[in-house]
mmCIF file of C-alpha atoms in Angstrom:
data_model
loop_
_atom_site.group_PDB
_atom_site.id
_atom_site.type_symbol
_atom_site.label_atom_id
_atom_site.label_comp_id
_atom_site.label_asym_id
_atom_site.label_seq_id
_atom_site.Cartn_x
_atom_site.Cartn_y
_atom_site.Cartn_z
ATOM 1 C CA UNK A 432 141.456 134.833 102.990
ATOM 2 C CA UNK A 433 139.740 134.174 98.987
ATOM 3 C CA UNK A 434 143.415 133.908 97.722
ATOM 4 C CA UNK A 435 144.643 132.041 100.003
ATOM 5 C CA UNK A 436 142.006 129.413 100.081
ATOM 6 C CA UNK A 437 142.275 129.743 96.004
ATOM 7 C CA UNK A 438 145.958 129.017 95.859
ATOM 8 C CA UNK A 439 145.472 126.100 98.363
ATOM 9 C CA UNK A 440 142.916 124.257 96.105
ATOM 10 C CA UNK A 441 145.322 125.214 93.021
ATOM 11 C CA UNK A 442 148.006 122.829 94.889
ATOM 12 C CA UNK A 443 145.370 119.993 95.052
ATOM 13 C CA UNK A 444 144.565 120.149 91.526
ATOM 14 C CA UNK A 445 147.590 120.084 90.752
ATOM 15 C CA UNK A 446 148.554 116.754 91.973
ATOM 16 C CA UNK A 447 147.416 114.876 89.388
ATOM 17 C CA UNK A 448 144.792 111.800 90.987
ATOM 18 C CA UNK A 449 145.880 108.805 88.887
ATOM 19 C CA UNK A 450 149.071 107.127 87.201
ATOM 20 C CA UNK A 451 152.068 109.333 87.819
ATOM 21 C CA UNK A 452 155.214 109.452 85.737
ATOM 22 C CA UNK A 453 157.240 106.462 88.257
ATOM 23 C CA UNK A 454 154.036 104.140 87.549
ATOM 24 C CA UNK A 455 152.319 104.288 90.549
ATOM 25 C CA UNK A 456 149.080 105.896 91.321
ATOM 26 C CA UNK A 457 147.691 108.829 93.279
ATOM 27 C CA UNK A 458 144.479 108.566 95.092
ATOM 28 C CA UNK A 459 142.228 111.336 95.970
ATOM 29 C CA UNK A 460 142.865 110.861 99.688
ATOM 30 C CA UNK A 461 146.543 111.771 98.845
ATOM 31 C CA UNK A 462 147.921 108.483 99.062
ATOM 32 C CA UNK A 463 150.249 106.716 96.425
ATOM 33 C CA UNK A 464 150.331 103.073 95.557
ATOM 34 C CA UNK A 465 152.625 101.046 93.326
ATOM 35 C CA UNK A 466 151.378 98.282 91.724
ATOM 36 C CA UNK A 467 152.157 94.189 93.121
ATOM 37 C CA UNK A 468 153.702 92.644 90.574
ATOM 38 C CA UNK A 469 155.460 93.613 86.802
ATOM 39 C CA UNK A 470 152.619 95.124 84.619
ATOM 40 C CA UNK A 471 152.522 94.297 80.830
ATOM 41 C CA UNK A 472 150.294 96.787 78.513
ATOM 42 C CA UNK A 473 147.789 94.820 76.517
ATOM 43 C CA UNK A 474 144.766 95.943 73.969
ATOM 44 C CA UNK A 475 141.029 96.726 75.127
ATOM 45 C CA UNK A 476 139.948 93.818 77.270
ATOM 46 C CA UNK A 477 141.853 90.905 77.441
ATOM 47 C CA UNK A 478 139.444 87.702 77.550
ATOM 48 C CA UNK A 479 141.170 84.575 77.451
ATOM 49 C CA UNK A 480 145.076 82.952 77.445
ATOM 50 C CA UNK A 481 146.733 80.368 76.007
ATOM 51 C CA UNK A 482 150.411 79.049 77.040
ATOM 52 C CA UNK A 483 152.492 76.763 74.647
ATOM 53 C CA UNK A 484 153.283 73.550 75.281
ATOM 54 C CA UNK A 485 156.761 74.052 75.434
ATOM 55 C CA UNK A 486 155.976 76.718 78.174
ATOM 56 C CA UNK A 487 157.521 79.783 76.817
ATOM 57 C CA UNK A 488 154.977 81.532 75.700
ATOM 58 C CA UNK A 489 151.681 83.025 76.340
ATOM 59 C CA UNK A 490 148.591 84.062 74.503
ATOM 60 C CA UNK A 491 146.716 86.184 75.159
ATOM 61 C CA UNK A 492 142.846 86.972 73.488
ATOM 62 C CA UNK A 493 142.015 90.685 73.610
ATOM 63 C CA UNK A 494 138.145 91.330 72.946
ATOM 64 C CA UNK A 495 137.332 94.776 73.827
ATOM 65 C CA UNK A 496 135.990 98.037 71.949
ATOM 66 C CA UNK A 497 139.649 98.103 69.958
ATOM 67 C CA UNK A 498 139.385 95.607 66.790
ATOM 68 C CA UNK A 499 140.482 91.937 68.215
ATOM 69 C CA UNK A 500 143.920 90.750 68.335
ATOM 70 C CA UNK A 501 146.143 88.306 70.101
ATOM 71 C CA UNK A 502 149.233 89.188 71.914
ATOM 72 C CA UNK A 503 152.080 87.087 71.726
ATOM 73 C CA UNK A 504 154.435 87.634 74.895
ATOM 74 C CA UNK A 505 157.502 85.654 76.649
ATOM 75 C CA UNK A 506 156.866 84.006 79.718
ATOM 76 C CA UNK A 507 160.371 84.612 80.829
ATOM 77 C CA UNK A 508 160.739 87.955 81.357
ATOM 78 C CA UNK A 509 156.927 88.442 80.149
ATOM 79 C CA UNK A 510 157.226 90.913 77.095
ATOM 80 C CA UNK A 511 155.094 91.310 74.330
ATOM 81 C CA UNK A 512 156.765 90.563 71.274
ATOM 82 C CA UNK A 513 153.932 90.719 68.955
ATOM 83 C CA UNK A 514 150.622 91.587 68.014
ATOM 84 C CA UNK A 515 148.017 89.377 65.467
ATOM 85 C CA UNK A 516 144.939 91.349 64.319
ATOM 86 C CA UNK A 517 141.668 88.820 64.579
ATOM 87 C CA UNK A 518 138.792 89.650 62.629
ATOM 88 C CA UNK A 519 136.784 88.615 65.724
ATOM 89 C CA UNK A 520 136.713 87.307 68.475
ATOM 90 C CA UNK A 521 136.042 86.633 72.161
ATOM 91 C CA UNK A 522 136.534 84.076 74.944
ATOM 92 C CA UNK A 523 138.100 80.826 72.411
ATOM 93 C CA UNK A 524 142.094 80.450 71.975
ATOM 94 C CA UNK A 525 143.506 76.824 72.109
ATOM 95 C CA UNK A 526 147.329 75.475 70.775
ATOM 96 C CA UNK A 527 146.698 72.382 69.173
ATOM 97 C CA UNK A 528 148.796 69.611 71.047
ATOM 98 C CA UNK A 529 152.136 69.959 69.281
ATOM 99 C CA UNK A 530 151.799 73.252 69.907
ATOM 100 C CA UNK A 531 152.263 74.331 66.072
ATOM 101 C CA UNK A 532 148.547 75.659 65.401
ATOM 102 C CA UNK A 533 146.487 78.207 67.480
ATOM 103 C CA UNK A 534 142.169 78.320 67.312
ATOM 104 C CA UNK A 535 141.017 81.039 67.880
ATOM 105 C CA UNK A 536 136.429 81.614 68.227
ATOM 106 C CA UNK A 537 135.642 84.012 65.751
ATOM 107 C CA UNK A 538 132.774 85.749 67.499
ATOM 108 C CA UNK A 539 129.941 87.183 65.027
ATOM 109 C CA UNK A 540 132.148 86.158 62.280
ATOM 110 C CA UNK A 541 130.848 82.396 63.318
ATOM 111 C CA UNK A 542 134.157 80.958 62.015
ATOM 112 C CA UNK A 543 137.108 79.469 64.101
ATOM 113 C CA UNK A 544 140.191 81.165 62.881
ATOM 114 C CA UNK A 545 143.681 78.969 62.797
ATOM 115 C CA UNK A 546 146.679 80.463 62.871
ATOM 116 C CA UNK A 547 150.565 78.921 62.841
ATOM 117 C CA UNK A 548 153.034 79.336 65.487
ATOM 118 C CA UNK A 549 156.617 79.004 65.464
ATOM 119 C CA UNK A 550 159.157 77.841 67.929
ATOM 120 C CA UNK A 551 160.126 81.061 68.133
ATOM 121 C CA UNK A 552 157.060 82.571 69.017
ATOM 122 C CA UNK A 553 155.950 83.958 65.761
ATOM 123 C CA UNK A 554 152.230 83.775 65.095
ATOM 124 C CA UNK A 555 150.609 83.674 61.552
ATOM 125 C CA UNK A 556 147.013 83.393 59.705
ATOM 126 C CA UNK A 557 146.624 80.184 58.034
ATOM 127 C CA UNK A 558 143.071 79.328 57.364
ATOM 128 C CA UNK A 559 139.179 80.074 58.342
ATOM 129 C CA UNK A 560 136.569 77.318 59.084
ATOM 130 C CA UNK A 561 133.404 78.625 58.299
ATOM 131 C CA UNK A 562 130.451 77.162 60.407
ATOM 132 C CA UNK A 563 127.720 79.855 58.716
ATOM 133 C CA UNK A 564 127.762 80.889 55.487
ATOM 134 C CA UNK A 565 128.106 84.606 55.331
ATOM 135 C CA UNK A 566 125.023 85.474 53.354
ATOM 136 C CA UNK A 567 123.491 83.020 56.162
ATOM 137 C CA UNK A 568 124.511 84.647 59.051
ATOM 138 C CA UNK A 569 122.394 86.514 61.614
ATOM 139 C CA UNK A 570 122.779 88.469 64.899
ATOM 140 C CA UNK A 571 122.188 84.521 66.677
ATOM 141 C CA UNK A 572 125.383 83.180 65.212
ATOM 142 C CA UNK A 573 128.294 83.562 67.381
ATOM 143 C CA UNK A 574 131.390 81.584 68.123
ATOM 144 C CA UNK A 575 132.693 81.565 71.748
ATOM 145 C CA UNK A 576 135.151 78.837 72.771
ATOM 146 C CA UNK A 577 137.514 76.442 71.184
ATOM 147 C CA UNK A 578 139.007 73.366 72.440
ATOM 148 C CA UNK A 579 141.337 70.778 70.039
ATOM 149 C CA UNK A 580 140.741 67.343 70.991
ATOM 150 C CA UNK A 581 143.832 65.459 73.010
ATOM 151 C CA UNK A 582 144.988 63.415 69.820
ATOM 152 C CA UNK A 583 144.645 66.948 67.700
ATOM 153 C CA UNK A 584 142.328 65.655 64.902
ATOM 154 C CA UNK A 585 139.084 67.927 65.707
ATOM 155 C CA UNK A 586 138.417 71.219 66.987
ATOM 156 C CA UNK A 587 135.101 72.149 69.289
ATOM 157 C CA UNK A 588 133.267 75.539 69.479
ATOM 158 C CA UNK A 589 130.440 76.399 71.282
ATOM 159 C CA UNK A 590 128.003 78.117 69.004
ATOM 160 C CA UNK A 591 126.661 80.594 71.816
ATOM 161 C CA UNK A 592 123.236 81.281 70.823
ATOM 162 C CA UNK A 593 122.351 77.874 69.367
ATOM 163 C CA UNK A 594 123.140 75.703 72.291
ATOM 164 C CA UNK A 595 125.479 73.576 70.632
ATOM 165 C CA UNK A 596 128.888 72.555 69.746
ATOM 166 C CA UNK A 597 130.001 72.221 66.536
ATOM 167 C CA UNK A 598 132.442 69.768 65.191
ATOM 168 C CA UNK A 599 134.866 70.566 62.681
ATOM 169 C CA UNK A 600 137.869 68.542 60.661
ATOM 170 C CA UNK A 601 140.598 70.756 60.122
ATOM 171 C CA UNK A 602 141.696 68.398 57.740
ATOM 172 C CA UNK A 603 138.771 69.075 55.240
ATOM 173 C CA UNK A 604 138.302 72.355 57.260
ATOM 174 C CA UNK A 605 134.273 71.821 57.337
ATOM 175 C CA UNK A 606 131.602 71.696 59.919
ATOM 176 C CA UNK A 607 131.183 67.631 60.224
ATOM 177 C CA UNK A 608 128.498 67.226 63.471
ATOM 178 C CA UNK A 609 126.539 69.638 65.715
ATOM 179 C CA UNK A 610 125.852 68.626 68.803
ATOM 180 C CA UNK A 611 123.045 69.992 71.345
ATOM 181 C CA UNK A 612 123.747 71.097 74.788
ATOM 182 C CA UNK A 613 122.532 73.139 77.467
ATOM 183 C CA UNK A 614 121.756 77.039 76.689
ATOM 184 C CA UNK A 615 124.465 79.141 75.966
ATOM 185 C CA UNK A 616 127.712 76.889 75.924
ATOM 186 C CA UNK A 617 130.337 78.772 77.662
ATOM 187 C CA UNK A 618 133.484 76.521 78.338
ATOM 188 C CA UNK A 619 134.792 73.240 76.780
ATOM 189 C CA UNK A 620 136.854 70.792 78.999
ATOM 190 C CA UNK A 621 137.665 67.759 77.893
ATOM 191 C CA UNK A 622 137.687 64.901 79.947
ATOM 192 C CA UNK A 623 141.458 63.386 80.359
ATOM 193 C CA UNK A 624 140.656 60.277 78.095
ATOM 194 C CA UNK A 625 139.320 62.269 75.582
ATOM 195 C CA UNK A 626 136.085 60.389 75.160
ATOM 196 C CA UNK A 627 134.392 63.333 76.551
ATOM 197 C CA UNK A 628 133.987 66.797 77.419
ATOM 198 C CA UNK A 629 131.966 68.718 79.820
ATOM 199 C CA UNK A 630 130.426 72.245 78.824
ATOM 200 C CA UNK A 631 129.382 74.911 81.626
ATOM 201 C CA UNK A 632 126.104 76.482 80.639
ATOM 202 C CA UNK A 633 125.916 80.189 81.243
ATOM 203 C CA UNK A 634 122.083 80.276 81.048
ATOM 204 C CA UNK A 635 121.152 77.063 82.487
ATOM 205 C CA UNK A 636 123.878 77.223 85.571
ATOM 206 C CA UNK A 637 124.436 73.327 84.472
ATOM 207 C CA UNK A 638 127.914 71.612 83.483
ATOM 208 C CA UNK A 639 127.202 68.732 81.043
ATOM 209 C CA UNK A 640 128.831 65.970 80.028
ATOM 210 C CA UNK A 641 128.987 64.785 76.141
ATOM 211 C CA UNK A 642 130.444 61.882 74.515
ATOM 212 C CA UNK A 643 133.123 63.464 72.349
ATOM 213 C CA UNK A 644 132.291 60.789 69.446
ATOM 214 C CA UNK A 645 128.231 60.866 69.076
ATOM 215 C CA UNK A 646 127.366 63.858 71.414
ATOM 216 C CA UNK A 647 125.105 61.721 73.028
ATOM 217 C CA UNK A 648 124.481 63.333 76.741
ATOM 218 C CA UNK A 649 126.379 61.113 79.568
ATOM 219 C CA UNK A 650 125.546 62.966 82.339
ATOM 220 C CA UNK A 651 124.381 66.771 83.881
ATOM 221 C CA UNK A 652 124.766 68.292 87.148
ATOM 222 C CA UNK A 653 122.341 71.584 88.047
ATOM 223 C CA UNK A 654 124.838 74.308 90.111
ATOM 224 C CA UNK A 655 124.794 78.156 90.147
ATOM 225 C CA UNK A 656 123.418 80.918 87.609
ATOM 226 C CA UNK A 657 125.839 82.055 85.198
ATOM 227 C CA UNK A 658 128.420 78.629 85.428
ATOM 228 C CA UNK A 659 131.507 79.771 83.533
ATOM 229 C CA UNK A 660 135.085 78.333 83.588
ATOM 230 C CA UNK A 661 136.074 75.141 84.985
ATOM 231 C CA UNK A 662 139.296 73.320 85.641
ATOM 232 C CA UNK A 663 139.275 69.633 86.578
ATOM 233 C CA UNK A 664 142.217 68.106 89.062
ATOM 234 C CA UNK A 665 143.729 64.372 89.139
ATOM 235 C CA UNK A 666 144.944 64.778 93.169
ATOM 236 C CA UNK A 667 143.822 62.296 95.518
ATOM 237 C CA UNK A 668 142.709 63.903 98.509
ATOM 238 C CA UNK A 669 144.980 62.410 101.779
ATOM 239 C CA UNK A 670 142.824 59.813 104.438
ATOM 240 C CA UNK A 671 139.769 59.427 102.434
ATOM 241 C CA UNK A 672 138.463 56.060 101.745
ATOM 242 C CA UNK A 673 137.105 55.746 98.482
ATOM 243 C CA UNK A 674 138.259 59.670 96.742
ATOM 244 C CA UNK A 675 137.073 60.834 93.503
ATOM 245 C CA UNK A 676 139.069 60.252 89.966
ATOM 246 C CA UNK A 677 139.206 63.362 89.529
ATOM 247 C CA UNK A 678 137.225 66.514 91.134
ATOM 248 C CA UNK A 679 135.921 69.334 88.608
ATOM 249 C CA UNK A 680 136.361 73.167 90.250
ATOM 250 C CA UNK A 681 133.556 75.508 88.801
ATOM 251 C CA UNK A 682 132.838 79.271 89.095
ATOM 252 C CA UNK A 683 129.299 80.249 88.589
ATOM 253 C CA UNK A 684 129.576 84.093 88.260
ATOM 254 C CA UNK A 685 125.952 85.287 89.571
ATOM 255 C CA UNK A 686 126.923 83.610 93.204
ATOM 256 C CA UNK A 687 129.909 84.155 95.355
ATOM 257 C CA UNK A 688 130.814 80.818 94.979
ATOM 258 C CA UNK A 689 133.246 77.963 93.006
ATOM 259 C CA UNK A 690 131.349 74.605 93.443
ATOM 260 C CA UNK A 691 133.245 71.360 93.477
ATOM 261 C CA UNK A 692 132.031 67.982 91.582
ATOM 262 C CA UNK A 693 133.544 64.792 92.216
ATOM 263 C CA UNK A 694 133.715 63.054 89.077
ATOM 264 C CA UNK A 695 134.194 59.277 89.346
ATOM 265 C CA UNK A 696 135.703 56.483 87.494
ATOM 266 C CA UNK A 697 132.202 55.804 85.467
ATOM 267 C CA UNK A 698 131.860 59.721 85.073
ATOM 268 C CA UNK A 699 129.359 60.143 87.179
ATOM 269 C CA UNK A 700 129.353 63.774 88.891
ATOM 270 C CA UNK A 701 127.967 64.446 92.451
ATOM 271 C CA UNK A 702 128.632 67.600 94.319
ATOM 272 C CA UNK A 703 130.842 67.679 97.213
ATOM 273 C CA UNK A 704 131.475 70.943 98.201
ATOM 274 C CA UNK A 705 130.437 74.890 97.754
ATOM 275 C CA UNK A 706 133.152 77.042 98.291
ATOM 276 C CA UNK A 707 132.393 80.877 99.437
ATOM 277 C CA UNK A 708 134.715 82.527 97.998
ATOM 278 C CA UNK A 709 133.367 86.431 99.402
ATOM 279 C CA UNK A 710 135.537 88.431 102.180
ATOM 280 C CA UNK A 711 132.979 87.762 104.400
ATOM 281 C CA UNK A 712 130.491 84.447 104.537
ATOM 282 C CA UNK A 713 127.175 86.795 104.481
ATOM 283 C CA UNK A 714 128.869 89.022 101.563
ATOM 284 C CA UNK A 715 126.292 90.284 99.355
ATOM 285 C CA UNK A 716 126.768 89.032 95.512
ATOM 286 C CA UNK A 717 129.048 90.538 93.896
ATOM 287 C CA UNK A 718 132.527 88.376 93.890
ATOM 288 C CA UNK A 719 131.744 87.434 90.067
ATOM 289 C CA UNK A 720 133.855 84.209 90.258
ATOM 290 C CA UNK A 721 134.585 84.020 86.658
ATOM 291 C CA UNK A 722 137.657 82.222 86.277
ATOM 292 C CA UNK A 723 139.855 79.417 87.880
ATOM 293 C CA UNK A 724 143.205 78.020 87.888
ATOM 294 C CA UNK A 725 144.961 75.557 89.725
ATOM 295 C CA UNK A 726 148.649 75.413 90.928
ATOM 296 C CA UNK A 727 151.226 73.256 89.308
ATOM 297 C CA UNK A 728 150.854 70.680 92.629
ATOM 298 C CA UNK A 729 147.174 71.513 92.647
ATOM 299 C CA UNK A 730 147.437 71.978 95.971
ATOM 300 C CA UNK A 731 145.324 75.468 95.432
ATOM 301 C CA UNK A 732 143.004 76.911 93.470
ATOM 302 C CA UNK A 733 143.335 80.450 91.706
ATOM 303 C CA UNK A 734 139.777 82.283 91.666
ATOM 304 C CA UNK A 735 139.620 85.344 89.163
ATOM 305 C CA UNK A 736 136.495 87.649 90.909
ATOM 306 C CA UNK A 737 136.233 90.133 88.674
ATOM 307 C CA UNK A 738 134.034 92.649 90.208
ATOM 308 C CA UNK A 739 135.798 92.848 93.416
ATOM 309 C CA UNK A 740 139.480 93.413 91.163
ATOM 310 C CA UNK A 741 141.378 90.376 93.476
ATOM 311 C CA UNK A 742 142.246 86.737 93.023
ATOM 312 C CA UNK A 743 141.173 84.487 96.099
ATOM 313 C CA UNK A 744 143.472 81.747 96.724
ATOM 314 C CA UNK A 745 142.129 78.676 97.939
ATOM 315 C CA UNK A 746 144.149 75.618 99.613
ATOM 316 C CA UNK A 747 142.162 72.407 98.418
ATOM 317 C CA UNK A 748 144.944 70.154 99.471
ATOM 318 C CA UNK A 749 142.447 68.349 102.424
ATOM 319 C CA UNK A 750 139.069 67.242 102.406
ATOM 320 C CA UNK A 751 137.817 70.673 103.130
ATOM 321 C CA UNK A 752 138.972 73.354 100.693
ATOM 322 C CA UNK A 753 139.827 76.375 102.840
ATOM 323 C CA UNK A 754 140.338 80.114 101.657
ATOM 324 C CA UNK A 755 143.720 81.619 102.708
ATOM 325 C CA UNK A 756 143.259 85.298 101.220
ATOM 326 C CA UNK A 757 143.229 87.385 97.894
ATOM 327 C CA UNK A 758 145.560 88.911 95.715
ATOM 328 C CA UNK A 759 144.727 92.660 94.981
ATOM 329 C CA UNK A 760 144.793 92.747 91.006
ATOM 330 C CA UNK A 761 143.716 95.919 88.157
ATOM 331 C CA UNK A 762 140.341 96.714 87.944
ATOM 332 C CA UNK A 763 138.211 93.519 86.434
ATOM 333 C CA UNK A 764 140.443 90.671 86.463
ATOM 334 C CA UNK A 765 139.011 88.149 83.173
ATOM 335 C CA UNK A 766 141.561 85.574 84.203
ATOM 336 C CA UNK A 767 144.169 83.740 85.968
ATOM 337 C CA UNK A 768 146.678 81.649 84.925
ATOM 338 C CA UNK A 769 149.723 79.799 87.216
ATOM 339 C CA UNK A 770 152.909 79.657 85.451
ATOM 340 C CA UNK A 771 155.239 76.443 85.738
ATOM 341 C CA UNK A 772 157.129 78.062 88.077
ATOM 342 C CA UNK A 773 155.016 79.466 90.420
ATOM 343 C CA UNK A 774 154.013 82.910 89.331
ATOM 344 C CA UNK A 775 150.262 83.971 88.531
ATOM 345 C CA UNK A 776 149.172 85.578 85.223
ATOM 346 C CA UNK A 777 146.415 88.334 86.099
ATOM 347 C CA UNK A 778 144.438 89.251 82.829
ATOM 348 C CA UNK A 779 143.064 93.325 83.671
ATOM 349 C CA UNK A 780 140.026 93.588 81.535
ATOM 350 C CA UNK A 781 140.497 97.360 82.246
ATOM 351 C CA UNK A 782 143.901 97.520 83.094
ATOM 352 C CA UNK A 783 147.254 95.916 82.630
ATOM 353 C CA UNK A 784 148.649 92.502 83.274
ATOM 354 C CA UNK A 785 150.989 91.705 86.326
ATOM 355 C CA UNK A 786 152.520 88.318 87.502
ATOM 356 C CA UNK A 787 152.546 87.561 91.514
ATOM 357 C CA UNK A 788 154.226 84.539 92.867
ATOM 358 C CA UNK A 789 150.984 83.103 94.805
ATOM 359 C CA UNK A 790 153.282 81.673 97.505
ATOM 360 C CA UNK A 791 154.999 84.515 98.945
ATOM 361 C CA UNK A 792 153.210 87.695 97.515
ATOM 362 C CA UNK A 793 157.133 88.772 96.222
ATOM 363 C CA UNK A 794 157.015 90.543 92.772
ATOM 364 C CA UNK A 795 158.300 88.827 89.572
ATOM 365 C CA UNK A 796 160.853 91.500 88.619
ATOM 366 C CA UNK A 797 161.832 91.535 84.810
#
């Protein structure tokens, strides 16, 4: 009965529980999956993307344990087709407007790193703007995003641990303001007249509003702990009498929750709506909302919760923004990202990319 029970457990063991040879995956109840969608191997956590204006290519910021690099791919079939060592970096990548320069944060290094891209996709070091002097430079100095102004001319990074965003003219390639926000700047979005941007304050759960000229403060608006990424839409809402310029979708990552800020015409912000984005509306915490995207007719909203490995999709087409499901991703999804066409980019902090058209769950095959 001892060898028989022996060989039995042999057979167990021997079917392997994980990725198997076809590229799907064995559970320990015995069940195989195959994964939604066309998976693209990156490096060690992949933070933050970047598509060119032309649209036929994406970036893609890998942060993890590996040394940083950025990984060029093709949008159409999505390959890699190269692969840029970074001497650091985290969250920041940004194309300038004509597309022919790339930003990149440069982490502890506290320098934004600029690189030139080709039309055909070919990404190069160029230059490093320096916004601490090496023999300066201490554990506090650390460069997260980047954002290029609309008309190109300056670059923004949030200087994590001093609450501020510095300024800097590519031209002369030095720092030329520094301007104080809330605690620990996470995100950069400019405003779509490029007279200001708002910041999302990881620390203070607060999205501020800066004049992009003077950094004077033009307005604040208190959220959620841990505000993160935010994405701002220009779609008029149908039968409402006096609707919003524009509304401002963003996650806070220590709630369940994406809140929405009507922004008006004078840019003042007033919040119209918290949106639960949990399976259930009593869910613990533990969604970890920590990106957003919207959909080419930003009719919905893309939200990346990373500790529950799906995307919820959202419909915000009406006055009430209603959720509609999730999309099962790899484990710890960093970010989304909707394609022109359609399909959504799924960055796998600990795992591999795939692309999902968010319409009809069918799988972009290459």
């Amino acid at each position: 009965m001892k060898r028989y029970l022996g060989f039995a457990l042999a057979m167990v063991c021997a079917a392997q529980v994980g990725k198997q040879p076809d590229g799907s995956f064995m559970l320990p109840t015995g069940w195989r999956i195959h994964p939604a969608g066309e998976q693209v191997p990156l490096d060690t956590l992949p933070m933050s993307s970047a598509i060119s204006p032309d649209g036929k290519f994406l970036l893609v910021l890998n942060g993890g344990y590996k040394p940083p690099s950025i990984s060029v791919l093709t949008v159409s079939p999505p390959r890699e087709i190269q692969r840029v060592p970074v001497a650091d970096g985290w969250l920041g990548l940004a194309f300038s407007p004509n597309g022919r320069q790339v930003y990149v944060g440069g982490g502890s290094r506290s320098r934004v790193f600029e690189f030139t891209f080709s039309p055909q996709g070919e990404l190069k070091p160029s230059r490093e703007f320096e916004v601490t002097p090496a023999a300066q430079r201490t554990h506090a100095d650390f460069i997260g995003d980047v954002a290029v102004s609309p008309d190109g001319r300056l670059i923004y990074a949030a200087d994590l641990y001093h609450d501020a965003i510095v300024v800097i003219n590519p031209q002369s390639g030095r720092v030329i303001e520094r301007y104080k926000t809330g605690r620990r700047p996470y995100r950069i979005l400019f405003h779509p007249d490029g007279k200001s941007f708002f910041v999302s304050s990881w620390a203070d759960g607060t999205v501020y509003l800066h004049s992009a000229t003077t950094g004077s403060e033009e307005g604040r608006i208190r959220l959620g702990p841990h505000t993160t990424d935010m994405v701002l839409s220009d779609r008029k809402l149908p039968d409402e009498d006096d609707p919003p310029l524009y509304r401002l979708f963003v996650a806070a990552s220590n709630t369940n929750s994406v809140f929405v800020v009507a922004v008006s015409e004078a840019k003042g912000m007033k919040l119209i709506e918290t949106m639960n984005v949990a399976l259930t509306p009593r869910n613990p915490l533990g969604m970890t909302p920590s990106a957003v995207a919207l959909s080419p007719d930003q009719t919905k909203l893309l939200v990346t919760c990373s500790d529950a490995n799906v995307v919820a999709v959202a419909d915000i087409s009406g006055l009430r923004s209603l959720l509609t499901g999730f999309l099962p991703t790899g484990e710890y999804p960093t970010a989304t990202r909707v394609l022109a066409d359609g399909h959504v980019v799924v960055l796998n902090g600990r795992g591999t990319m795939s692309v999902i058209d968010p319409l009809t769950d069918e799988t972009l095959d290459a």
